[in-house]
Backbone as ProteinMPNN parsed JSONL, in Angstrom:
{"seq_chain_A": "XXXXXXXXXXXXXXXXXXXXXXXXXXXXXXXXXXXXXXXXXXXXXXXXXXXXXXXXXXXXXXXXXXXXXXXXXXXXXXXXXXXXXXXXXXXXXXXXXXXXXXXXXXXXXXXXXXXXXXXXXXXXXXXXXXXXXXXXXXXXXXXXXXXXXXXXXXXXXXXXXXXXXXXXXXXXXXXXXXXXXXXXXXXXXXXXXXXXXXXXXXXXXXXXXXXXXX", "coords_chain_A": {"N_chain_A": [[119.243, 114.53, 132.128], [119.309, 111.961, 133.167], [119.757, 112.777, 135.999], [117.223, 113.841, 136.461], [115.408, 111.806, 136.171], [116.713, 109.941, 138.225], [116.326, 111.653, 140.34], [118.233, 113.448, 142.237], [120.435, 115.476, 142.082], [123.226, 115.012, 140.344], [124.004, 112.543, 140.385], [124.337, 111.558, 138.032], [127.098, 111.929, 137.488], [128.536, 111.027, 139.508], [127.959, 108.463, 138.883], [128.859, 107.719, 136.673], [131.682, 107.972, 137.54], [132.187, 105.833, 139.391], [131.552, 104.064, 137.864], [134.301, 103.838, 136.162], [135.901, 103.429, 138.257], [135.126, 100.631, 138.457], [136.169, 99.585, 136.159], [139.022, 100.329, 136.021], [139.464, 99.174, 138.417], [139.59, 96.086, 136.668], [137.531, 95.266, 136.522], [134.857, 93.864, 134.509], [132.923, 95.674, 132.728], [129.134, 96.647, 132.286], [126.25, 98.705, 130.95], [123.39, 99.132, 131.825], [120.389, 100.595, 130.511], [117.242, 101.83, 131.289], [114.547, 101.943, 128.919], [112.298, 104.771, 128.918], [109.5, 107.362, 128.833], [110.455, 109.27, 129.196], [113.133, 109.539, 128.414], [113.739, 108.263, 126.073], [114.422, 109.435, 123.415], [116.744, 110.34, 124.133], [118.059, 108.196, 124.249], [119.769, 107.619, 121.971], [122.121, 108.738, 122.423], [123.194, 108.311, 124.552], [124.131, 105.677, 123.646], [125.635, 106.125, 121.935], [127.998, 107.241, 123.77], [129.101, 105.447, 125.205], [130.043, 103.79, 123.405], [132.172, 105.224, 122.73], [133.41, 105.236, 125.14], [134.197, 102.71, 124.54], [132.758, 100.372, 126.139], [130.325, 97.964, 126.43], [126.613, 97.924, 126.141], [123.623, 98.103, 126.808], [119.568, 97.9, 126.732], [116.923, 98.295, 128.057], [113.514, 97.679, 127.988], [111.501, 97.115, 128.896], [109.21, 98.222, 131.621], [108.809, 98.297, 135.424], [106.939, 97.468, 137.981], [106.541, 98.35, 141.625], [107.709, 97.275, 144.129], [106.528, 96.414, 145.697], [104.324, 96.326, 144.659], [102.856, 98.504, 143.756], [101.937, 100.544, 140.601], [102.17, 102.447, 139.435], [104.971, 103.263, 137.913], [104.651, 102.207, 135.587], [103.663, 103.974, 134.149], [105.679, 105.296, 133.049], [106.33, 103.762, 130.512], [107.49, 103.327, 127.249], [105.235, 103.278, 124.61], [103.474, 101.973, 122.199], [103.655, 103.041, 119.599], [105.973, 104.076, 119.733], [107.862, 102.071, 120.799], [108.003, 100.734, 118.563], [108.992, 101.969, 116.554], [111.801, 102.61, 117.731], [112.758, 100.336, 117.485], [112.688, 99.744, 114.504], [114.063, 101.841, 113.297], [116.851, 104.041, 113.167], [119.678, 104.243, 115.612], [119.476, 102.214, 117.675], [117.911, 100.644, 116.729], [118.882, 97.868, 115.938], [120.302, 96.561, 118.747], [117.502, 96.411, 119.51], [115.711, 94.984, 118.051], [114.035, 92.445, 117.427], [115.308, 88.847, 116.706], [115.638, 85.873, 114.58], [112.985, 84.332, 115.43], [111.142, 82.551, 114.195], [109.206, 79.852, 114.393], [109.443, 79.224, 117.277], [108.561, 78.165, 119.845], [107.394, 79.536, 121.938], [107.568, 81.402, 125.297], [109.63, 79.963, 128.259], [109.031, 78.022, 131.29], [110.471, 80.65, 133.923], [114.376, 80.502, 135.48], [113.584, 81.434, 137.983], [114.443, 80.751, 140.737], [115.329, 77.998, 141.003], [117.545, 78.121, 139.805], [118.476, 79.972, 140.468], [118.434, 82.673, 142.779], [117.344, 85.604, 144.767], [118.624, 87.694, 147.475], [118.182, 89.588, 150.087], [119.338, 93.014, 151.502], [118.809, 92.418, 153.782], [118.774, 89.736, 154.698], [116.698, 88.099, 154.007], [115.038, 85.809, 151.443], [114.426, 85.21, 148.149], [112.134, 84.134, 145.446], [113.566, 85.529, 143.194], [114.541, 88.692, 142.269], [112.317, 90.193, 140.535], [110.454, 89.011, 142.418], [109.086, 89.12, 144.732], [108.535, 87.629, 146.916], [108.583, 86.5, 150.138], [110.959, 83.862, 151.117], [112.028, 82.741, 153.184], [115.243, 83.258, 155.529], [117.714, 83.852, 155.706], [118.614, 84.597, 158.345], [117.764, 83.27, 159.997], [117.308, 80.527, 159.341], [119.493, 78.138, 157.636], [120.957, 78.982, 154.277], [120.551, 76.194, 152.913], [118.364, 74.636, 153.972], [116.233, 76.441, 153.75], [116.566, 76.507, 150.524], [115.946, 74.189, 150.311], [112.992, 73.558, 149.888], [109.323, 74.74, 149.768], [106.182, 75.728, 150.181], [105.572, 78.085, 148.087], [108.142, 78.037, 146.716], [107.879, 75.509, 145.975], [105.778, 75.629, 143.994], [106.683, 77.8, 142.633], [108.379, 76.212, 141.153], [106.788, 74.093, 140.241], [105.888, 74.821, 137.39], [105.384, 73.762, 134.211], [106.346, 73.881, 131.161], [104.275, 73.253, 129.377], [102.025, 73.965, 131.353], [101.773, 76.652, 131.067], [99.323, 77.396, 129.746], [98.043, 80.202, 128.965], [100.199, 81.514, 127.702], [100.509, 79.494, 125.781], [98.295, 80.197, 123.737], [98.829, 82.565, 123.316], [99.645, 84.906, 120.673], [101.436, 86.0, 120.098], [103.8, 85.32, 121.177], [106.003, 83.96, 120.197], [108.187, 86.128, 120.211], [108.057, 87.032, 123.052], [109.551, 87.654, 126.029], [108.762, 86.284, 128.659], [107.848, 87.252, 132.109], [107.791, 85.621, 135.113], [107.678, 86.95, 137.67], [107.336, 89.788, 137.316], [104.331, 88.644, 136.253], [103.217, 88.357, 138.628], [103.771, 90.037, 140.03], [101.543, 92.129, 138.558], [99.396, 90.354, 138.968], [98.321, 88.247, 137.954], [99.479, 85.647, 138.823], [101.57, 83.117, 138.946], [101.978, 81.755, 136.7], [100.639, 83.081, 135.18], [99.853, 85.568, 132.245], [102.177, 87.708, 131.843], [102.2, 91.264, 131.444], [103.189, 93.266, 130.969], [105.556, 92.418, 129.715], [104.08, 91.122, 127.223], [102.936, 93.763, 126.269], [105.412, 94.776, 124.921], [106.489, 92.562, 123.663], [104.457, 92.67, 121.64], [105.012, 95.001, 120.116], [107.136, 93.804, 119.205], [106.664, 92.19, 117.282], [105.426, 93.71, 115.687], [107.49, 95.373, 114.637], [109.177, 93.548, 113.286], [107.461, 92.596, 111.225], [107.356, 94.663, 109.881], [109.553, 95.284, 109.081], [109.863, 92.738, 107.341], [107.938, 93.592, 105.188], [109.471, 96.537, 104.538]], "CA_chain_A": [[118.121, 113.588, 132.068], [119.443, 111.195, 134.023], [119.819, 113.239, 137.508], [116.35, 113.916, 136.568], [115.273, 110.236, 136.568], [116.887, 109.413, 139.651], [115.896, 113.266, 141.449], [119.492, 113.121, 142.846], [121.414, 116.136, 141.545], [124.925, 115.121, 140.294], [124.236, 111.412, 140.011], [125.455, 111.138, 136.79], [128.457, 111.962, 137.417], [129.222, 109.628, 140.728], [127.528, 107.107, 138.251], [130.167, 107.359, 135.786], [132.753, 107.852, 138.054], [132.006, 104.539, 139.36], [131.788, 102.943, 136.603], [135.696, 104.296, 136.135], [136.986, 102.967, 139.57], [135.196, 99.661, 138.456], [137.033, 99.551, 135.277], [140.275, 100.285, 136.374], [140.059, 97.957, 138.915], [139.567, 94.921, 136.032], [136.187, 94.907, 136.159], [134.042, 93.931, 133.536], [131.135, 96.764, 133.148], [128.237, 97.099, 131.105], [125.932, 99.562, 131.595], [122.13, 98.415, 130.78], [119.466, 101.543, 130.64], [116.075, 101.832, 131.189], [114.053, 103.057, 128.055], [111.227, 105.633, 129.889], [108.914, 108.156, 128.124], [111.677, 110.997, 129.271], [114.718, 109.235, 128.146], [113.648, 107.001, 124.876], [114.833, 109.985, 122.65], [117.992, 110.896, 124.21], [119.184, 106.641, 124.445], [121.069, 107.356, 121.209], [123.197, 109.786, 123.075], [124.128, 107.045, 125.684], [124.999, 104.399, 123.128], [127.039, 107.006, 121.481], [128.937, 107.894, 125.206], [129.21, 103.778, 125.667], [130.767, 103.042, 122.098], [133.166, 106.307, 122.878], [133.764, 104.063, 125.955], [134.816, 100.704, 124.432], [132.137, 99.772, 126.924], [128.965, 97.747, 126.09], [125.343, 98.715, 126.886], [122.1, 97.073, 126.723], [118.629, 99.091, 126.648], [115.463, 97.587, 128.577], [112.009, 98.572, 127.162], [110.377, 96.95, 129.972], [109.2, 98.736, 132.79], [108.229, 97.054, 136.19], [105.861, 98.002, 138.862], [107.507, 98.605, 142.407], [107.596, 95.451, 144.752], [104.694, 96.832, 146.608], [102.582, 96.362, 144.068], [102.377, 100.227, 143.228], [102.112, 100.308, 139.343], [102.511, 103.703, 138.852], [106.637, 103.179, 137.423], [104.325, 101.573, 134.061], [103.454, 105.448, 132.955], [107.016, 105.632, 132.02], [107.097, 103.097, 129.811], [107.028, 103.431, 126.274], [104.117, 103.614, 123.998], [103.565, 101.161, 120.76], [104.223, 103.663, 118.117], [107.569, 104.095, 119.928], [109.033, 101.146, 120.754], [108.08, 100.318, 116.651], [110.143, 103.29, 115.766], [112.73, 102.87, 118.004], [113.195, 98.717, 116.842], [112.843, 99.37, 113.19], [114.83, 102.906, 112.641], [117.602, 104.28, 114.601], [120.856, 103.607, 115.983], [119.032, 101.339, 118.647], [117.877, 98.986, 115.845], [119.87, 96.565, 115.711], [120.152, 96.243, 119.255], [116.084, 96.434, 119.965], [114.584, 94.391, 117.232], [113.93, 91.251, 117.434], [115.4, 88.103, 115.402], [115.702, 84.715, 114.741], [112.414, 83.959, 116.179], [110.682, 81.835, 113.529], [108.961, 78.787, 114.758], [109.365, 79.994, 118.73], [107.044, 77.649, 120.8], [106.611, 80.405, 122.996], [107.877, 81.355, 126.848], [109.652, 78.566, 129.098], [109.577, 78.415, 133.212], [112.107, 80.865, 134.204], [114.773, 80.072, 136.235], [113.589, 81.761, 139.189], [113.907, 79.513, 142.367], [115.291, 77.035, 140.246], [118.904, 77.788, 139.906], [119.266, 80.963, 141.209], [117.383, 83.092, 143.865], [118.042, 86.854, 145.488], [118.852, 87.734, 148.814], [118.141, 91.018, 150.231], [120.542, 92.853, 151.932], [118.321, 91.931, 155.59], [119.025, 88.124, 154.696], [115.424, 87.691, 152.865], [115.458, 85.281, 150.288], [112.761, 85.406, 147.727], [113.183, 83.442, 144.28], [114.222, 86.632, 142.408], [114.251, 90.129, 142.664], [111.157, 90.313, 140.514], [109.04, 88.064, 142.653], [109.358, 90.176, 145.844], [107.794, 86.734, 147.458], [109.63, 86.227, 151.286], [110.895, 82.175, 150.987], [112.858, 82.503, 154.638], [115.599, 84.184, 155.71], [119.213, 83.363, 156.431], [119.349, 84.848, 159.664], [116.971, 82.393, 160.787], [117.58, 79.41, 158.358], [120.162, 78.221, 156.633], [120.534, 78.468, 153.32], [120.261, 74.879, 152.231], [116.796, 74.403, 153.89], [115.516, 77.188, 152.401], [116.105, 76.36, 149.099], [115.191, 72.876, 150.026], [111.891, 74.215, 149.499], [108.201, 74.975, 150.907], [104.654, 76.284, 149.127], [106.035, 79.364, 147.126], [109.65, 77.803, 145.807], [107.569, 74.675, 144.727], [104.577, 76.189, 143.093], [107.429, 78.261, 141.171], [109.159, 75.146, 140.597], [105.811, 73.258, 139.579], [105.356, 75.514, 136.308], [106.108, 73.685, 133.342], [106.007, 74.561, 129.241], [102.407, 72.835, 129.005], [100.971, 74.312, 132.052], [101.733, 78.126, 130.302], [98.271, 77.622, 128.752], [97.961, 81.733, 128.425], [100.504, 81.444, 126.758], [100.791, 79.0, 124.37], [97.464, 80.144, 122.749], [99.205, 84.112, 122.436], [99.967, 85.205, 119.286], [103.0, 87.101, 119.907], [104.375, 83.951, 122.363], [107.673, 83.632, 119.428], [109.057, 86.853, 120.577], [107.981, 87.08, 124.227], [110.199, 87.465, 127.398], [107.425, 86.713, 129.964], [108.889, 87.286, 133.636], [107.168, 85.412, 135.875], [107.701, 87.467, 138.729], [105.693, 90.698, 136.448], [102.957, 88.276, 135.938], [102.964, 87.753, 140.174], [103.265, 91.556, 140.397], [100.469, 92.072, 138.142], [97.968, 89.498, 139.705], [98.598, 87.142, 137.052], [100.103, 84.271, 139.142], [103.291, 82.076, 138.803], [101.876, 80.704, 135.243], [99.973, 84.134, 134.017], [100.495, 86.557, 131.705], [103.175, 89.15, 131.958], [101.561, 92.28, 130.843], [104.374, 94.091, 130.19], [106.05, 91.636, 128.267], [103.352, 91.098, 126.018], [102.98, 94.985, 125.237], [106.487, 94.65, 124.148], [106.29, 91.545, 122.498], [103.4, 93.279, 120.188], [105.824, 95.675, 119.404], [108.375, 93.515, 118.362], [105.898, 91.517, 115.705], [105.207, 94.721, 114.561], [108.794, 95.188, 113.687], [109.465, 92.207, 112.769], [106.68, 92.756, 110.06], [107.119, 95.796, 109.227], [111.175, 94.992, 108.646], [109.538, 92.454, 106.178], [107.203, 93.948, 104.211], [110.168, 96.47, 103.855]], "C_chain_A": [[118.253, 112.525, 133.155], [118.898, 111.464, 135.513], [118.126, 113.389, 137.713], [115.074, 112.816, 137.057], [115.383, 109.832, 137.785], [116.34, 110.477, 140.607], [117.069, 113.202, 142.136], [120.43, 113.886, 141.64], [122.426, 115.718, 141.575], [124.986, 113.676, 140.24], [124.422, 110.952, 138.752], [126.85, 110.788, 136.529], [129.171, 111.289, 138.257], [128.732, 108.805, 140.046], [128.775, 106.054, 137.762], [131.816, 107.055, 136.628], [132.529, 106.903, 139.286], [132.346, 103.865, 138.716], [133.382, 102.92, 136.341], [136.318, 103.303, 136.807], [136.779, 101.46, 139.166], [136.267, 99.092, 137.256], [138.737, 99.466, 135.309], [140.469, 99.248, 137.431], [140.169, 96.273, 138.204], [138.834, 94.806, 136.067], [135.651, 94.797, 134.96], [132.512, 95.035, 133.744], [130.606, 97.008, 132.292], [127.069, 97.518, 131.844], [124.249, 98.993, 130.762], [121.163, 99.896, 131.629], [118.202, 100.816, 130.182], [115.117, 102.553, 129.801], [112.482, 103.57, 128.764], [110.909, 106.692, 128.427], [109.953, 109.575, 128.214], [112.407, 110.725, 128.515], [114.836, 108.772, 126.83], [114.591, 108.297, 123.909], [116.318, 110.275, 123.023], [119.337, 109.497, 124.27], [120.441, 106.714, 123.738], [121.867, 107.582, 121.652], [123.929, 108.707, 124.182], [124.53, 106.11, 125.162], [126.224, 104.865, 122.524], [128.488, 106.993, 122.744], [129.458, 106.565, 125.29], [130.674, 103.133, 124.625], [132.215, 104.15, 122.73], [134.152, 105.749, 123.617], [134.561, 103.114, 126.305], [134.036, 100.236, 125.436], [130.9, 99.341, 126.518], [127.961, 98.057, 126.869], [124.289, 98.085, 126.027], [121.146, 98.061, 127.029], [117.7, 97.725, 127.05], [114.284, 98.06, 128.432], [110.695, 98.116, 128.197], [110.319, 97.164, 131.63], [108.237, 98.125, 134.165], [107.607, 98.283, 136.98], [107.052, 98.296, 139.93], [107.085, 96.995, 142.713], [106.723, 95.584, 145.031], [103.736, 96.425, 146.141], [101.971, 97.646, 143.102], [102.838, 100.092, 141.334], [102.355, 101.517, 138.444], [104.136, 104.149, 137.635], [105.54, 102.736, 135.562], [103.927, 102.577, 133.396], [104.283, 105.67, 132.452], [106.93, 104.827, 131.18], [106.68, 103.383, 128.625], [106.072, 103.291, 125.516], [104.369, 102.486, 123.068], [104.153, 101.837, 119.818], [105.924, 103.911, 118.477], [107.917, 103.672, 119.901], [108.833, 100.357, 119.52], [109.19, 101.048, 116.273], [111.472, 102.738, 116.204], [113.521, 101.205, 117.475], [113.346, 98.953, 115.496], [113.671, 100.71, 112.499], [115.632, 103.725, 113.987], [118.951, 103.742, 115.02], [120.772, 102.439, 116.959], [118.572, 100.466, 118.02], [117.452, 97.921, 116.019], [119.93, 96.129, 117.314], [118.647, 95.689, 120.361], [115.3, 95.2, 119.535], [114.964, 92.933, 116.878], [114.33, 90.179, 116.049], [115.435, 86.667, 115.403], [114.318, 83.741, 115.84], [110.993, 82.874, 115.816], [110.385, 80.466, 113.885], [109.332, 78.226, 116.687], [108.285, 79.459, 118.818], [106.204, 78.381, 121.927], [107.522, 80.634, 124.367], [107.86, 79.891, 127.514], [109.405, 78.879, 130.378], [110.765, 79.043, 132.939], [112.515, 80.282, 135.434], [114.578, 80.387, 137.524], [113.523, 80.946, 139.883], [113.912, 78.107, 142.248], [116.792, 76.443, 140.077], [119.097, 78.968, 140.286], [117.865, 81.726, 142.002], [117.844, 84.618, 144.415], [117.815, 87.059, 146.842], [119.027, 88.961, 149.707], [119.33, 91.486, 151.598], [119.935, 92.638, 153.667], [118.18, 90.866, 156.451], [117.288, 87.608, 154.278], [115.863, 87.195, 151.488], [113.722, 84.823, 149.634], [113.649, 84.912, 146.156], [113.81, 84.394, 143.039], [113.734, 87.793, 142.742], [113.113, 90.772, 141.753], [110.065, 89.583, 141.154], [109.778, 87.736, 143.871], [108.222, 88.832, 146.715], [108.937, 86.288, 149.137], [109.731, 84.433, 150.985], [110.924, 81.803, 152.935], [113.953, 83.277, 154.587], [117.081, 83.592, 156.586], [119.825, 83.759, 157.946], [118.121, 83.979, 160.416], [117.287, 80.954, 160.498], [118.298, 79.039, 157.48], [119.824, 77.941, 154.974], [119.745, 77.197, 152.742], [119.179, 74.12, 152.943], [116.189, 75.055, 153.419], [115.266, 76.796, 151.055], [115.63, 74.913, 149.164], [113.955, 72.954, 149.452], [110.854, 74.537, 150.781], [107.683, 75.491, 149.652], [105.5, 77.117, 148.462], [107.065, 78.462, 146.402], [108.761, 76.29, 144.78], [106.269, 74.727, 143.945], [105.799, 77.056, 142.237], [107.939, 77.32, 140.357], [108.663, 74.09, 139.976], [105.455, 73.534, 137.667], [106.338, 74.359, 135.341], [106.257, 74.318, 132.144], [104.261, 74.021, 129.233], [101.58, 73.23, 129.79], [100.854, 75.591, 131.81], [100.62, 77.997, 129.559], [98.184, 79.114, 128.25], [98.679, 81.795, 127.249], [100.895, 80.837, 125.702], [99.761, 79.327, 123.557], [97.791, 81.787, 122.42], [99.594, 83.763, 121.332], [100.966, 86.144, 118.884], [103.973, 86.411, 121.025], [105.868, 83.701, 121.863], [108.194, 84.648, 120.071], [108.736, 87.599, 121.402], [108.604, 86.6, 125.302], [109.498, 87.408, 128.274], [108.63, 86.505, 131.134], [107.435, 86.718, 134.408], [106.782, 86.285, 137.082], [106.764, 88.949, 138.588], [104.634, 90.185, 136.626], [102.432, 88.353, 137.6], [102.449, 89.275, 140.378], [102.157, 91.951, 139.904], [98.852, 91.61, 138.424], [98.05, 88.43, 138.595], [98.702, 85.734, 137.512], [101.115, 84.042, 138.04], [102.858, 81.854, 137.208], [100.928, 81.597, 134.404], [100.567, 84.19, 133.244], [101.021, 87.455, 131.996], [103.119, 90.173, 131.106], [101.996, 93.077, 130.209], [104.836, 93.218, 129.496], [105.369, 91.424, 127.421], [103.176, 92.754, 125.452], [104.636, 94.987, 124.023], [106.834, 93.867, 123.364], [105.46, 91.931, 121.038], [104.198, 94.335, 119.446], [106.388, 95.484, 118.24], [108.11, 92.645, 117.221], [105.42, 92.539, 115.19], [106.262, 95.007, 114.218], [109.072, 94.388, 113.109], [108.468, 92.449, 111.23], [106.555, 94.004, 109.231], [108.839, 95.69, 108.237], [110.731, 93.924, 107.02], [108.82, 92.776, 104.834], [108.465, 95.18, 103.76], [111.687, 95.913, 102.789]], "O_chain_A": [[117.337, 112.286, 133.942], [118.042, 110.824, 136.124], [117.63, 113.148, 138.814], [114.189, 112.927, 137.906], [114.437, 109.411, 138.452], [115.902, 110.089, 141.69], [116.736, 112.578, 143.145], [120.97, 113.351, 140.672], [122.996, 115.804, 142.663], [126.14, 113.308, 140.02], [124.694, 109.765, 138.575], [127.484, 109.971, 135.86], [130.309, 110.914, 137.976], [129.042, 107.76, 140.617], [129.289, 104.953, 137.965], [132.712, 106.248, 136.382], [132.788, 107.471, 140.346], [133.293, 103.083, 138.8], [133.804, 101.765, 136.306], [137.074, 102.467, 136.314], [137.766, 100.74, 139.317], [137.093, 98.219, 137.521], [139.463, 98.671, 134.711], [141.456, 98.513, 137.42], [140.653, 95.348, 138.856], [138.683, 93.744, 135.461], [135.955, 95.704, 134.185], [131.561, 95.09, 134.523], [131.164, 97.56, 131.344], [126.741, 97.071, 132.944], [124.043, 98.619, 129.607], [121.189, 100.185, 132.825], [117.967, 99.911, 129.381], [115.062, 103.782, 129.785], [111.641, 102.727, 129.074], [111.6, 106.836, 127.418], [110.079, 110.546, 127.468], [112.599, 111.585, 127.656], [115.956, 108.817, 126.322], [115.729, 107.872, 123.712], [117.09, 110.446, 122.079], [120.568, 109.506, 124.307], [121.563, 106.347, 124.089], [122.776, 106.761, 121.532], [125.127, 108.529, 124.404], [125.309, 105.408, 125.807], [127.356, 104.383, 122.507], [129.672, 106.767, 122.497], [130.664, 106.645, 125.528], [131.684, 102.47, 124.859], [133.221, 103.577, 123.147], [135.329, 105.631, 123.276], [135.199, 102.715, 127.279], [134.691, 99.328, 125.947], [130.159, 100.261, 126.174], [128.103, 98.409, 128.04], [124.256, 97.707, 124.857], [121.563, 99.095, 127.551], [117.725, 96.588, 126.581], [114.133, 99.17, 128.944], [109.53, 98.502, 128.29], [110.963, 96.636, 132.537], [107.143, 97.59, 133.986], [107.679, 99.498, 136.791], [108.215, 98.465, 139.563], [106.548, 96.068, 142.106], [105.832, 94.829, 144.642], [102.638, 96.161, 146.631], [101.119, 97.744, 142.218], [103.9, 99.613, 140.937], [102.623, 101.604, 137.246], [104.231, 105.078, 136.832], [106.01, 103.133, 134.496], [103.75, 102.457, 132.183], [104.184, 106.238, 131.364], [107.952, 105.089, 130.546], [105.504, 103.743, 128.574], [105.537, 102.62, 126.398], [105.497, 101.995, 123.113], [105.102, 101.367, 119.19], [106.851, 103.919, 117.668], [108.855, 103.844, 119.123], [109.476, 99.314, 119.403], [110.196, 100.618, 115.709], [112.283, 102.394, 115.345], [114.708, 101.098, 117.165], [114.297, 98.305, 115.06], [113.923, 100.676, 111.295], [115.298, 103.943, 115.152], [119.21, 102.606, 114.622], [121.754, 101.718, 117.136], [118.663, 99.335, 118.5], [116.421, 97.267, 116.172], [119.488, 94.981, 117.338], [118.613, 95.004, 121.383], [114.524, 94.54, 120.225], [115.909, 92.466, 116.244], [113.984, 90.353, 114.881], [115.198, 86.208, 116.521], [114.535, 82.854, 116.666], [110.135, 82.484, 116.608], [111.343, 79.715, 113.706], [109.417, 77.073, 117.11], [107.238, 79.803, 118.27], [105.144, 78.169, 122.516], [108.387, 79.761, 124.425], [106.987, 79.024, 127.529], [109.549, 80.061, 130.689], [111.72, 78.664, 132.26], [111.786, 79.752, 136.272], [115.253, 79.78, 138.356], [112.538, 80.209, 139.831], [113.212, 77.251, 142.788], [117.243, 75.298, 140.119], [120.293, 79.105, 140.541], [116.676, 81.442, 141.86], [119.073, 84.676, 144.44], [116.802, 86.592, 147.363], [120.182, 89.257, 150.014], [119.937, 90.74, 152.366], [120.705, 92.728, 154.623], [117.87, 90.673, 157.627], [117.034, 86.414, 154.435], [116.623, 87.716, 150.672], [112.643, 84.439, 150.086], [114.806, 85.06, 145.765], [114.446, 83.929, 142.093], [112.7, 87.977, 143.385], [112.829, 91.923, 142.085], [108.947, 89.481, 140.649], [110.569, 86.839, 144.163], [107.116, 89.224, 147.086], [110.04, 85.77, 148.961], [108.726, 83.792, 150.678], [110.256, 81.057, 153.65], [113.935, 84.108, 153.68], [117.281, 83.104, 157.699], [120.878, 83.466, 158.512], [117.734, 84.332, 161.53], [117.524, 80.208, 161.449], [118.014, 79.445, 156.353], [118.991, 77.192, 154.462], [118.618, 77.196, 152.248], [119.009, 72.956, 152.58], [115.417, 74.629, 152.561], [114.172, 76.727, 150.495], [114.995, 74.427, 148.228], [113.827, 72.345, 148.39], [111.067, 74.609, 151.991], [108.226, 75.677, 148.564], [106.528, 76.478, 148.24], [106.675, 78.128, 145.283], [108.859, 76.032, 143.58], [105.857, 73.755, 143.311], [105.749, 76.877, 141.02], [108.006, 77.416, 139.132], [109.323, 73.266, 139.343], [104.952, 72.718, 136.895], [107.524, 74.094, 135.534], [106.29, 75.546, 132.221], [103.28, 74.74, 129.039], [100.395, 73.11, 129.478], [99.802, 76.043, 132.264], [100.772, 78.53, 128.46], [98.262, 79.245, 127.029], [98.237, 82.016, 126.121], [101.51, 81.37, 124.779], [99.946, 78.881, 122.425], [97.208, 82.337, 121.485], [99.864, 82.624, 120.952], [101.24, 86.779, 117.865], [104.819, 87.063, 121.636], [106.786, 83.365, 122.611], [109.002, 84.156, 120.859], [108.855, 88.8, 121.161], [108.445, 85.439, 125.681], [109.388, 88.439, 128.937], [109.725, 85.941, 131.137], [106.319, 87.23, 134.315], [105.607, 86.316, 137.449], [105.84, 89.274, 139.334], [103.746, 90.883, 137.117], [101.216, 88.406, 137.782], [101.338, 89.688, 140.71], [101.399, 92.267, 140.821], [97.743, 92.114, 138.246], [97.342, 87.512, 139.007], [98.217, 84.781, 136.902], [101.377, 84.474, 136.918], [103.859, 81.799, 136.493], [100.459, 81.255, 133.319], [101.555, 83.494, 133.012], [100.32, 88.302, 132.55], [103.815, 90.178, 130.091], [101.572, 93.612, 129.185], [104.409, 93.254, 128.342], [106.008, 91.492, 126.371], [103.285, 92.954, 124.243], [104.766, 95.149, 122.809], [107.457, 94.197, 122.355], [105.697, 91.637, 119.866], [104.031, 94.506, 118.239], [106.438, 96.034, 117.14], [108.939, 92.344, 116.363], [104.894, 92.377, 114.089], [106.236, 94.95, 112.989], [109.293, 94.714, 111.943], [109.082, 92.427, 110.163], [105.872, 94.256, 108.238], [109.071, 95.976, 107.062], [111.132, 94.222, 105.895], [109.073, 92.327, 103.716], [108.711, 95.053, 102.56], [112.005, 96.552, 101.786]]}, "name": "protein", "num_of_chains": 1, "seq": "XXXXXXXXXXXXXXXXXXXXXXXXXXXXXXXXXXXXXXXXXXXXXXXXXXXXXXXXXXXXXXXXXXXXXXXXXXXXXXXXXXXXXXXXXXXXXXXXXXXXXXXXXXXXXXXXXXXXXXXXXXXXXXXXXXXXXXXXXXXXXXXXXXXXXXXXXXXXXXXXXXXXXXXXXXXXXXXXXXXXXXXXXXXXXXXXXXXXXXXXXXXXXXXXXXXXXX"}
């Protein structure tokens, strides 16, 4: 499944045996998967391989566009009736389904471009690697004008909690991860909605309610 995923016969196995060399050298490694319409059924099988391991593993239910823009990567992503199933029954659970989220004012500014920032490997610096936005570029500018700022870093850095109007009037805002940098990809802007995070958010108040009523 995997090799299939990537189209790169045999990358499974230079995956793992990676993961190995990092291990043995003292590394800390945890392995975080994508959940996709191919793969959602076979996850158990990788938390199983993980625990076998002694290595932790994290599962991501939300699927992004490319940088481009191209949105095609969002056919993989899971469905509603699935990522219900897979939050409220299952060995994935417990690690899927949402808790402690009772009285949740909703999505804050993330930190993008705030306290941390990514840096491609061509010296492009853009305030995270979802929000594929150029700032400047270390082989031109040093760091520490860059992040001084300019238009983009302080329009990210303008967003507060009260200017999220979208979302403070959702209704699934308690147990929503909005990514700013989705909402940018999307067309949303810096202070949209993040489209994908709200499908998944609806999910996870349908678990959440369904966990209660049983």
């Amino acid at each position: 499944m995997h090799d299939a995923v990537t189209d790169m016969p045999g990358s499974f196995v230079r995956t793992l045996a990676g993961v190995e060399r990092l291990r043995r050298a003292g590394l800390h490694v945890l392995l975080k998967t994508p959940l996709l319409v191919d793969n959602g059924r076979v996850a158990a099988d990788v938390l199983k391989m993980t625990q076998m391991m002694n290595m932790p593993c994290n599962f991501d239910v939300v699927i992004t566009p490319k940088n481009n823009g191209n949105m095609s990567p969002l056919e993989l992503q899971l469905q509603h009736p699935r990522l219900v199933e897979l939050m409220t029954r299952g060995p994935l659970a417990d690690l899927l389904a949402p808790s402690g989220f009772e009285g949740n004012p909703g999505p804050a500014p993330c930190n993008a471009g705030r306290s941390y920032c990514g840096i491609s490997p061509t010296g492009d610096v853009v305030p995270c690697l979802m929000m594929p936005v150029k700032v400047g570029s270390i082989r031109e500018r040093p760091f520490a004008e860059i992040w001084h700022g300019g238009p983009v870093l302080d329009e990210v850095r303008g967003v507060t909690f009260e200017s999220l109007t979208t979302c403070r009037s959702c209704d699934v805002k308690s147990v929503c991860n909005r990514c700013a940098g989705l909402a940018m990809l999307r067309g949303q802007g810096v202070d949209g909605c993040d489209l994908s995070g709200k499908q998944v958010a609806k999910a996870r108040m349908a678990a959440h309610r369904l966990k209660v009523i049983q």
